[in-house]
Amino acid sequence: MRYLLMITMFLISCDAPKNNFGYVSIDDENSRNIVKLFEAVEDEEIGYLKEIFSKDLKFTDPNGNVLNKDEFIAGVENIFDMFEDVEFEDSEYSDYDGLAVETTYYSNGQVWTNIWSAFKGKGKYTGNDVRFPFHISYLWKDGKIIEEVQFFSTKVFDTENEAKNNQLK
């Protein structure tokens, strides 16, 4: 009897309607805003970043450190100081030209935009040409980014920052 009940529950659960988790878009306002954000970084225009990120931003770097908006903006300005000719690579895997960006609209109301790319630039203190792949996720609320989570190796930044600090001594 116990096995019959378990089998019946399994069959009912297989036949039950599935919850819709959401949908993904590559051509929506949030995805376009992330492309614009990366264009602003390439052009060293900090104004757009100050505008699109919420004052309550929670920023988690690749090492798990959590920073606020002011600390995040200072970090971006440090990137401008350490690197020149910054570019972000277009996707070689997508069916469209441009950065690999997609936004997922979840049924729980959360909206996350993700980007996969590679950072390219030249270190101003080491003179090194650098390139590394990265993934970043952005959580939206009321048209602003309220959370950013980064995934990549920080070795390039660490090396350049060390060279910068050594030259400023």
Coordinates of C-alpha atoms in Angstrom, one line a residue:
M1 CA 0.0 0.0 0.0
R2 CA 2.8 2.4 0.9
Y3 CA 4.5 1.8 -2.5
L4 CA 1.2 2.3 -4.3
L5 CA 0.8 5.6 -2.6
M6 CA 4.3 6.7 -3.5
I7 CA 3.9 5.7 -7.1
T8 CA 0.6 7.5 -7.3
M9 CA 2.1 10.7 -5.8
F10 CA 5.0 10.4 -8.3
L11 CA 2.6 10.1 -11.2
I12 CA 0.5 13.0 -10.1
S13 CA 3.6 15.2 -9.6
C14 CA 4.8 14.3 -13.1
D15 CA 1.4 15.3 -14.5
A16 CA 1.1 18.5 -12.5
P17 CA 1.6 21.8 -14.3
K18 CA 5.1 23.2 -13.9
N19 CA 5.7 26.6 -12.3
N20 CA 6.9 29.1 -14.9
F21 CA 10.3 30.4 -13.7
G22 CA 10.3 33.4 -16.0
Y23 CA 11.7 34.3 -19.3
V24 CA 15.0 35.5 -20.9
S25 CA 15.4 38.5 -23.2
I26 CA 18.5 39.7 -25.1
D27 CA 16.7 42.8 -26.6
D28 CA 15.2 44.6 -23.6
E29 CA 15.9 47.9 -21.8
N30 CA 17.9 46.3 -19.1
S31 CA 20.2 44.4 -21.5
R32 CA 20.6 47.6 -23.6
N33 CA 21.5 49.5 -20.4
I34 CA 24.3 47.0 -19.6
V35 CA 25.7 47.4 -23.1
K36 CA 25.6 51.2 -22.6
L37 CA 27.3 50.7 -19.2
F38 CA 30.2 48.9 -20.8
E39 CA 30.5 51.5 -23.6
A40 CA 30.7 54.1 -20.8
V41 CA 33.6 52.2 -19.2
E42 CA 35.4 51.9 -22.5
D43 CA 35.0 55.7 -22.9
E44 CA 35.9 56.4 -19.2
E45 CA 32.6 58.1 -18.7
I46 CA 31.8 57.6 -15.0
G47 CA 28.6 59.7 -15.1
Y48 CA 26.4 56.9 -16.6
L49 CA 27.6 54.5 -13.9
K50 CA 26.8 57.0 -11.1
E51 CA 23.3 57.3 -12.7
I52 CA 22.4 53.6 -13.4
F53 CA 23.6 52.2 -10.0
S54 CA 21.3 52.6 -7.0
K55 CA 22.6 54.7 -4.0
D56 CA 22.0 51.5 -2.1
L57 CA 24.2 49.3 -4.3
K58 CA 25.5 46.1 -2.9
F59 CA 28.6 45.2 -4.9
T60 CA 30.3 41.8 -4.4
D61 CA 33.8 41.6 -6.0
P62 CA 35.4 38.3 -7.2
N63 CA 37.0 37.8 -3.8
G64 CA 33.7 38.0 -2.0
N65 CA 34.2 41.5 -0.6
V66 CA 31.0 43.5 -0.3
L67 CA 31.3 47.2 -1.1
N68 CA 28.8 50.1 -1.3
K69 CA 28.3 52.4 -4.3
D70 CA 30.9 55.0 -3.3
E71 CA 33.6 52.2 -2.9
F72 CA 32.5 50.7 -6.2
I73 CA 32.7 54.0 -8.1
A74 CA 36.2 54.6 -6.6
G75 CA 37.2 51.1 -7.9
V76 CA 36.0 51.9 -11.4
E77 CA 37.9 55.2 -11.3
N78 CA 41.0 53.3 -10.2
I79 CA 40.6 51.0 -13.3
F80 CA 40.5 54.2 -15.4
D81 CA 43.8 55.3 -13.7
M82 CA 45.5 51.9 -14.2
F83 CA 44.5 50.9 -17.8
E84 CA 44.2 52.5 -21.2
D85 CA 42.6 51.3 -24.4
V86 CA 40.0 49.3 -22.4
E87 CA 37.7 47.2 -24.6
F88 CA 35.2 44.4 -24.0
E89 CA 35.0 41.6 -26.5
D90 CA 31.9 40.8 -28.4
S91 CA 30.5 37.3 -28.1
E92 CA 31.7 34.7 -30.5
Y93 CA 29.0 32.3 -29.5
S94 CA 25.8 34.3 -29.9
D95 CA 23.6 34.7 -33.0
Y96 CA 23.8 38.5 -32.7
D97 CA 26.6 41.0 -32.9
G98 CA 27.8 42.6 -29.7
L99 CA 28.3 41.7 -26.1
A100 CA 26.8 38.5 -24.7
V101 CA 24.1 40.1 -22.5
E102 CA 20.8 38.6 -21.4
T103 CA 18.2 39.5 -18.9
T104 CA 16.1 37.0 -17.0
Y105 CA 12.8 38.0 -15.6
Y106 CA 11.9 35.6 -12.9
S107 CA 8.4 34.7 -11.7
N108 CA 9.4 35.8 -8.2
G109 CA 9.8 39.4 -9.5
Q110 CA 13.6 39.5 -9.6
V111 CA 15.3 40.7 -12.7
W112 CA 18.9 39.8 -13.3
T113 CA 21.0 40.8 -16.3
N114 CA 24.2 38.8 -17.1
I115 CA 27.2 39.5 -19.2
W116 CA 29.9 37.2 -20.4
S117 CA 32.9 38.9 -22.1
A118 CA 36.6 39.5 -21.9
F119 CA 38.4 42.7 -20.6
K120 CA 41.2 43.9 -22.8
G121 CA 43.5 46.9 -22.1
K122 CA 47.0 48.1 -21.5
G123 CA 48.4 48.6 -18.1
K124 CA 49.6 52.2 -17.5
Y125 CA 52.1 51.1 -14.8
T126 CA 53.3 47.8 -16.1
G127 CA 53.0 48.4 -19.9
N128 CA 51.4 44.9 -20.1
D129 CA 48.7 44.1 -22.7
V130 CA 46.1 42.3 -20.7
R131 CA 43.1 40.1 -21.4
F132 CA 40.9 38.0 -19.2
P133 CA 37.4 36.6 -19.4
F134 CA 34.7 37.6 -17.0
H135 CA 31.0 37.1 -16.0
I136 CA 29.0 39.7 -14.1
S137 CA 25.4 39.6 -12.8
Y138 CA 23.2 42.6 -12.1
L139 CA 20.0 42.7 -10.1
W140 CA 17.5 45.5 -11.0
K141 CA 14.9 47.3 -9.0
D142 CA 13.0 50.4 -10.2
G143 CA 15.3 50.9 -13.2
K144 CA 18.5 50.9 -11.1
I145 CA 21.1 48.3 -10.4
I146 CA 20.9 47.4 -6.8
E147 CA 23.4 44.5 -6.8
E148 CA 26.4 43.5 -8.8
V149 CA 28.2 40.2 -8.5
Q150 CA 31.5 39.6 -10.4
F151 CA 33.2 36.4 -11.4
F152 CA 36.8 36.5 -12.7
S153 CA 40.4 36.2 -11.7
T154 CA 41.7 39.5 -10.2
K155 CA 45.4 38.7 -11.0
V156 CA 45.6 41.4 -13.7
F157 CA 44.2 44.1 -11.4
D158 CA 46.4 43.0 -8.5
T159 CA 49.5 43.1 -10.7
E160 CA 48.7 46.5 -12.1
N161 CA 47.8 47.9 -8.7
E162 CA 51.0 46.7 -7.2
A163 CA 53.0 48.4 -10.0
K164 CA 51.0 51.6 -9.4
N165 CA 51.7 51.5 -5.7
N166 CA 55.5 50.8 -6.3
Q167 CA 55.7 53.8 -8.7
L168 CA 53.9 56.1 -6.2
K169 CA 56.3 55.3 -3.4

